[in-house]
XYZ file of N, CA and C in Angstrom:
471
model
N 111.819 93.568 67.762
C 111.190 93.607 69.065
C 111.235 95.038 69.589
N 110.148 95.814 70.146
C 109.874 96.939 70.771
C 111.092 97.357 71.917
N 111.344 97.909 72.000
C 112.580 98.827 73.439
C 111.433 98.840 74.385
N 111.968 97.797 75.543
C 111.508 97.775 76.776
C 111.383 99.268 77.464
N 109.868 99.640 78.002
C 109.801 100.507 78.852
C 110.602 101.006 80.053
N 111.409 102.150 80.291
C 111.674 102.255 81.450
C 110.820 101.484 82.261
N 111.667 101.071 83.777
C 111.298 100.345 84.346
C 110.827 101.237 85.942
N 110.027 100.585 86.754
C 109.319 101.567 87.007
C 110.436 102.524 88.391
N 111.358 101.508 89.101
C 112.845 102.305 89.815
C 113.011 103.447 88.381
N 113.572 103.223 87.362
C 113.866 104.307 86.820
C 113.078 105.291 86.350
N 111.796 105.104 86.380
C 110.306 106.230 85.885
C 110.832 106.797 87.725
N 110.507 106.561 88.611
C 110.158 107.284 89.799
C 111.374 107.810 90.449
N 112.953 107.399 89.427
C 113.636 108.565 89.476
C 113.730 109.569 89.077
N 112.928 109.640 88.027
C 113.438 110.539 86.692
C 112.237 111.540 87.723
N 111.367 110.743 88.115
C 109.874 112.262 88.486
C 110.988 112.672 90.260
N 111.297 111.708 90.654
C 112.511 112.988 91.533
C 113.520 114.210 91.168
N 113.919 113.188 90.105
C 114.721 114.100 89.748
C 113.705 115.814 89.172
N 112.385 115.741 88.444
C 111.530 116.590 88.055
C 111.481 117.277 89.049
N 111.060 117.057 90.185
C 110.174 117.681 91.716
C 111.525 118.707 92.223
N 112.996 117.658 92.395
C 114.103 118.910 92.565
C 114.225 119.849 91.992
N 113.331 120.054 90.512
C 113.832 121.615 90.078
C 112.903 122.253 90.746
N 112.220 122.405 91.576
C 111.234 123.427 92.336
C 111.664 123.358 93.352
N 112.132 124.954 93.883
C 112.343 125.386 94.824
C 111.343 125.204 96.314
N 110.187 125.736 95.926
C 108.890 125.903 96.765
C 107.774 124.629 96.250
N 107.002 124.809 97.353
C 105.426 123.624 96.854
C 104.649 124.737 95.977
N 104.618 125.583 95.990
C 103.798 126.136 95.136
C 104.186 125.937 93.584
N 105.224 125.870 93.504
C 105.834 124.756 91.959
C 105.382 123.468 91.818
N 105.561 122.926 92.542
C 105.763 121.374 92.837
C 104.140 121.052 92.424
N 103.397 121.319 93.345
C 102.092 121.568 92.911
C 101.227 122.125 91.765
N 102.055 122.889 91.053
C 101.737 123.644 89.700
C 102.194 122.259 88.642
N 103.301 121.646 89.007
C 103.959 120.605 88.342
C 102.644 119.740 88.701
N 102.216 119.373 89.120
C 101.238 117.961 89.826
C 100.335 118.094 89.179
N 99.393 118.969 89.065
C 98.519 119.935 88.387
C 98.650 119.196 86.766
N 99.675 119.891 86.348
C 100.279 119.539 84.889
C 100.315 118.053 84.661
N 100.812 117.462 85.702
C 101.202 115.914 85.383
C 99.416 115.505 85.135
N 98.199 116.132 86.234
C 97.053 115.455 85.496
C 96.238 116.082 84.376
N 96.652 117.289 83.803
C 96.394 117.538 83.205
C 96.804 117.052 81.370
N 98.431 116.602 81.716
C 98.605 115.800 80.401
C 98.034 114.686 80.202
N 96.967 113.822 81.257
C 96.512 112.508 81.152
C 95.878 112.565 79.778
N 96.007 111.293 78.915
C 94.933 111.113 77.916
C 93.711 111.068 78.752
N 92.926 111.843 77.723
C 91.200 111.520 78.166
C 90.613 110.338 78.954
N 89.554 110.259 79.376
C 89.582 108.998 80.067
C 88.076 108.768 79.522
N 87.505 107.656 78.750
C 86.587 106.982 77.847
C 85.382 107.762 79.278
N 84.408 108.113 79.343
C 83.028 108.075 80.463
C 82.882 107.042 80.936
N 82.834 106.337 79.888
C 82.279 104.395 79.618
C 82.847 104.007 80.632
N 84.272 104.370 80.837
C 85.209 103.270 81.333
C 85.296 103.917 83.349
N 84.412 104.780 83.456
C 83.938 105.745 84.990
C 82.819 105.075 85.270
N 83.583 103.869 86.465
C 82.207 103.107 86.602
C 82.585 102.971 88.307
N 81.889 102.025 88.880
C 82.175 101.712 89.899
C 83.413 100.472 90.010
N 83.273 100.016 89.036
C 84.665 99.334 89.371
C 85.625 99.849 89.236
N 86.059 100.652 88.735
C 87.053 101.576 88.244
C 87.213 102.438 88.999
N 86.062 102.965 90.169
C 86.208 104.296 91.145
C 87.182 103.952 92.047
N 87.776 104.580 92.407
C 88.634 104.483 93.609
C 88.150 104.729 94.872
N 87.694 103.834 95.573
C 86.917 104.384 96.901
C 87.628 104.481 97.563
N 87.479 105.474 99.157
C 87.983 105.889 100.137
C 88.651 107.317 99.740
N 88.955 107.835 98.539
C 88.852 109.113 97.843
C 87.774 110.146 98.469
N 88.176 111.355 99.171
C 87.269 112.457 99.075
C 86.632 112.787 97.410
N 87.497 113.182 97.127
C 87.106 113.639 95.604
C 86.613 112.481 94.562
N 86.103 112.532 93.592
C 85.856 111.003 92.166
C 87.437 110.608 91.682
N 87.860 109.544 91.609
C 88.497 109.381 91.113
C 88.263 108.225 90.067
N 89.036 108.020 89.027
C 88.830 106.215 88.315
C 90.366 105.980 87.746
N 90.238 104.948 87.903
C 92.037 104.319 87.322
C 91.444 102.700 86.838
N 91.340 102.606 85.786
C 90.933 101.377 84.759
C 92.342 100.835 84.599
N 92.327 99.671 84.873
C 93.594 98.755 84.331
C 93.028 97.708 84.109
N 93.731 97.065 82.391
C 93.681 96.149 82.259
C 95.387 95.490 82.001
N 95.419 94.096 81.532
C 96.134 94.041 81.037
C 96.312 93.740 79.251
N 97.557 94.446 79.461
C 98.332 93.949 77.524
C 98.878 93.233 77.264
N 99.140 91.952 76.689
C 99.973 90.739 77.068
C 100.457 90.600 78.342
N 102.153 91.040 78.327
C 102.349 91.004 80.179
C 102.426 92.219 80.659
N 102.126 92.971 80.263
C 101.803 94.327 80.975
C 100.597 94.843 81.174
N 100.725 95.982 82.111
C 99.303 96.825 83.188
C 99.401 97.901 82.352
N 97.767 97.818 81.917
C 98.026 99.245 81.505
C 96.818 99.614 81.792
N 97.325 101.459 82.117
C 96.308 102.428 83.227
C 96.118 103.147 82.162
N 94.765 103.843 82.624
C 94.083 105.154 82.449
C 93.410 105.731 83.489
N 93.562 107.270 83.849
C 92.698 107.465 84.788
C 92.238 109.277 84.679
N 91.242 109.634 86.183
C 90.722 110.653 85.901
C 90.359 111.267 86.911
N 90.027 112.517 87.469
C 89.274 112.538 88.951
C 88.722 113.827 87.982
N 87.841 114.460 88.988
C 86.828 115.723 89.587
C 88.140 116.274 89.692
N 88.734 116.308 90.459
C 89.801 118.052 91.427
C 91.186 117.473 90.840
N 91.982 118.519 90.647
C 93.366 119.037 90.195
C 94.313 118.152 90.470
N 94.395 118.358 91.563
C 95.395 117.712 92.499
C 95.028 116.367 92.780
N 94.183 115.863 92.682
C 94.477 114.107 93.030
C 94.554 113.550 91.723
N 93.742 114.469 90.179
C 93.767 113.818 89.172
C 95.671 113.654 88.646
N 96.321 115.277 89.643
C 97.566 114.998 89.043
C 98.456 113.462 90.279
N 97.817 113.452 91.048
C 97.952 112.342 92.000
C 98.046 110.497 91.556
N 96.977 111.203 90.937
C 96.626 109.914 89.776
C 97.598 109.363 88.689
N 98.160 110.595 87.938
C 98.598 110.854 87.322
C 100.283 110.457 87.265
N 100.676 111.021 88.437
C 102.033 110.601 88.864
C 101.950 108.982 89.212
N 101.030 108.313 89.616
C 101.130 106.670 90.237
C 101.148 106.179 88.455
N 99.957 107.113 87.645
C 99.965 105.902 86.251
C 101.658 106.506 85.727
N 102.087 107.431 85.605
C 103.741 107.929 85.098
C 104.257 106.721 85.390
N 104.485 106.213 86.674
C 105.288 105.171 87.249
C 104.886 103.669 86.577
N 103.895 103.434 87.094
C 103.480 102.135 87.221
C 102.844 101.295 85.351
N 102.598 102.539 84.628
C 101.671 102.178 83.584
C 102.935 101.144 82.551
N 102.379 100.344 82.072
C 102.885 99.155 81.059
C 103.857 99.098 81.329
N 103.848 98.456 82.908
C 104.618 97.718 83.759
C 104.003 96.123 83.896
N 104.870 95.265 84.323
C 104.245 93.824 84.341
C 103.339 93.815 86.034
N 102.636 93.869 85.651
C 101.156 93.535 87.176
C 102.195 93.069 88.042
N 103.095 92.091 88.176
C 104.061 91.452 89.642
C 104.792 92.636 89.965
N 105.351 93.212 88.837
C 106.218 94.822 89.194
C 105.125 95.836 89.973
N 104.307 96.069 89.727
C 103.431 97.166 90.154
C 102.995 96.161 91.365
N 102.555 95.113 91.638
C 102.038 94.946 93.043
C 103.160 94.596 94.344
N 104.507 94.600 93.499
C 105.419 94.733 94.624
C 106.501 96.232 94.386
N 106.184 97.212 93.695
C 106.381 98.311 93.796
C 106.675 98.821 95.158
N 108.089 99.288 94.817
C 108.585 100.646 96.052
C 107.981 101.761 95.894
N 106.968 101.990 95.837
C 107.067 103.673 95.973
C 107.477 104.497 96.583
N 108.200 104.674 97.216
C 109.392 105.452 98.343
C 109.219 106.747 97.632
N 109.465 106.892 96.072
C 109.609 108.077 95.033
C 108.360 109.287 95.878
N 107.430 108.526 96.500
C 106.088 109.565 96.744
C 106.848 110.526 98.024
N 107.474 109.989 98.967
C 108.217 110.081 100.182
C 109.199 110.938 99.937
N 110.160 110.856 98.952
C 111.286 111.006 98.401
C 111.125 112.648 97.820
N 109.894 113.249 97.091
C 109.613 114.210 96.714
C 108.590 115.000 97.972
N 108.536 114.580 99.172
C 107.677 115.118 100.307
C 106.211 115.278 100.209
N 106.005 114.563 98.989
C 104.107 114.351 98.986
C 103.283 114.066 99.910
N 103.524 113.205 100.470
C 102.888 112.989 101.780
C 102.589 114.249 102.782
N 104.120 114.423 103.145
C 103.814 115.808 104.607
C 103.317 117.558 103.750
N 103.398 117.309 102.395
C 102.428 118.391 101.799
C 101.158 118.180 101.494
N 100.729 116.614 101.677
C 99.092 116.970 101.577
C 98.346 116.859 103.105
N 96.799 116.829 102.370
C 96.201 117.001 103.462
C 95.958 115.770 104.074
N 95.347 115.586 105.543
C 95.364 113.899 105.830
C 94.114 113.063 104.578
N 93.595 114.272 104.047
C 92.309 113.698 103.624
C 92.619 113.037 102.110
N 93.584 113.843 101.284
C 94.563 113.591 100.605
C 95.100 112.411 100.470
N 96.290 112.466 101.426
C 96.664 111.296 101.973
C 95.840 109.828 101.960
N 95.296 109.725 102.528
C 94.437 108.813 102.822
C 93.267 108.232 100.984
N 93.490 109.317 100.444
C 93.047 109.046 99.307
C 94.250 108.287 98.354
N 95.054 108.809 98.655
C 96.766 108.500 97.735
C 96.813 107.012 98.197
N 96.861 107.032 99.699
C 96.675 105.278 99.972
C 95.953 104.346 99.456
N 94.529 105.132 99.241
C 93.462 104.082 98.665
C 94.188 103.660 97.295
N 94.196 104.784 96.634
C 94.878 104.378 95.257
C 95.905 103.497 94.738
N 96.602 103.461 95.726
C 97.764 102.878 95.777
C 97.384 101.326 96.064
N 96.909 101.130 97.010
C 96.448 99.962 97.484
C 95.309 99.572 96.762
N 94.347 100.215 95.831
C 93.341 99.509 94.999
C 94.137 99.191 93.836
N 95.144 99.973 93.347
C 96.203 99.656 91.810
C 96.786 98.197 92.312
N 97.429 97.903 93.439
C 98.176 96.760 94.087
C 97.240 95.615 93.955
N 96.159 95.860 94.086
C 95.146 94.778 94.167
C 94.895 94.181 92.923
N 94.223 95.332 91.979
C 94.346 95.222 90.699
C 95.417 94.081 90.121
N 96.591 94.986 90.173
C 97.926 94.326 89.650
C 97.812 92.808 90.042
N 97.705 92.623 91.118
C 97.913 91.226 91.948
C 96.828 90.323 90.784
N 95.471 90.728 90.900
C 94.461 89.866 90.104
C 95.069 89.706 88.938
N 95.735 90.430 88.242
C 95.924 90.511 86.953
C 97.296 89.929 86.799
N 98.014 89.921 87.298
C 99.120 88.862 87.858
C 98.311 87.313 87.707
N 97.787 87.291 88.918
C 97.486 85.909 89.232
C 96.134 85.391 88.099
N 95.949 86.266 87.227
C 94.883 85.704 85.916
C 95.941 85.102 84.664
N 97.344 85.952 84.529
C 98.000 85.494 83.898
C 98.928 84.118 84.380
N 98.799 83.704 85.466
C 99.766 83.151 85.856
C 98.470 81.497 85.485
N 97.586 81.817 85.842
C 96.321 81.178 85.657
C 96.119 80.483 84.215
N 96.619 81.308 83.319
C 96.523 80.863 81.737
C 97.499 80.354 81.270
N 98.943 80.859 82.058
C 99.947 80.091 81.555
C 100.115 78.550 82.188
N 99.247 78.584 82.868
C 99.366 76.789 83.501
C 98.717 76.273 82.792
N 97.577 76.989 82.768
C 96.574 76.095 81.948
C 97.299 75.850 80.098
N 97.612 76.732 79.814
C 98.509 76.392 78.279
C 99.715 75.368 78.425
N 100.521 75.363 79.581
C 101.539 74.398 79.960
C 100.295 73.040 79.748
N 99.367 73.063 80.944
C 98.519 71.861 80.894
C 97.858 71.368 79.235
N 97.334 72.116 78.893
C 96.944 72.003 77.316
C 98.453 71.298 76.606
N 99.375 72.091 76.359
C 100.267 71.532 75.878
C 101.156 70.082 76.389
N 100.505 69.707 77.541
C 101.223 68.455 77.624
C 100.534 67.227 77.621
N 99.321 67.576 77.265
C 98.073 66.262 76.769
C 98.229 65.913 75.791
């Protein structure tokens, strides 16, 4: 059997613990940068409207499906900084179980001062994201929860 993924409390310590080695935001931000720049590619195909993140100034897309019981992300934007935005939510949340990600603490965003370093416009984009991944998760939660009744039901006819 595979070694369970960090879990996502311990992914959004480990990126605190990252953010404390920078003194200044002008690091921190160079770091953010980097975090979307290591994203795997993101398919065109898969840059659709369901996948966009609306309420975003900038394009963004974050595709999740699920893998047996886990969420798994890909994503992408236009500009630097929200793709590394992006980037840091899939670090955390990716091939996590959909119930974990839609009741996710993210405090970790708070915790590293992301918030009072961006802009409101920013901000307000980070929310969307956050709250369209939650949604996501939830459907994809409640599709699995959907099949396992129905297989309980199958199996007891």
């Amino acid at each position: 059997m595979a070694d369970t993924p960090p879990t996502i409390d311990e992914r959004a310590h480990a990126i605190v613990d990252d953010f404390s080695l920078f003194d200044d935001w002008m690091g921190r931000y160079e770091y953010l940068i980097e975090i979307g720049q290591k994203l795997p590619p993101m398919d065109d195909a898969l840059k659709t409207d369901a996948t966009r993140i609306h309420g975003c100034q900038s394009k963004v897309w974050i595709h999740t499906e699920r893998d047996q019981h886990r969420m798994r992300m890909q994503g992408d934007s236009d500009a630097m900084i929200t793709k590394g935005l992006a980037g840091l939510l899939i670090r955390v949340l990716d091939d996590q179980p959909p119930e974990a990600v839609r009741e996710a603490n993210l405090s970790f965003i708070d915790d590293i001062g992301m918030r009072e370093h961006l802009s409101s416009t920013r901000n307000n984009g980070l929310h969307s994201m956050i709250e369209q991944i939650r949604t996501r998760a939830a459907r994809l939660a409640e599709s699995a929860e959907a099949e396992s009744d129905s297989a309980v039901s199958s199996s007891n006819a």
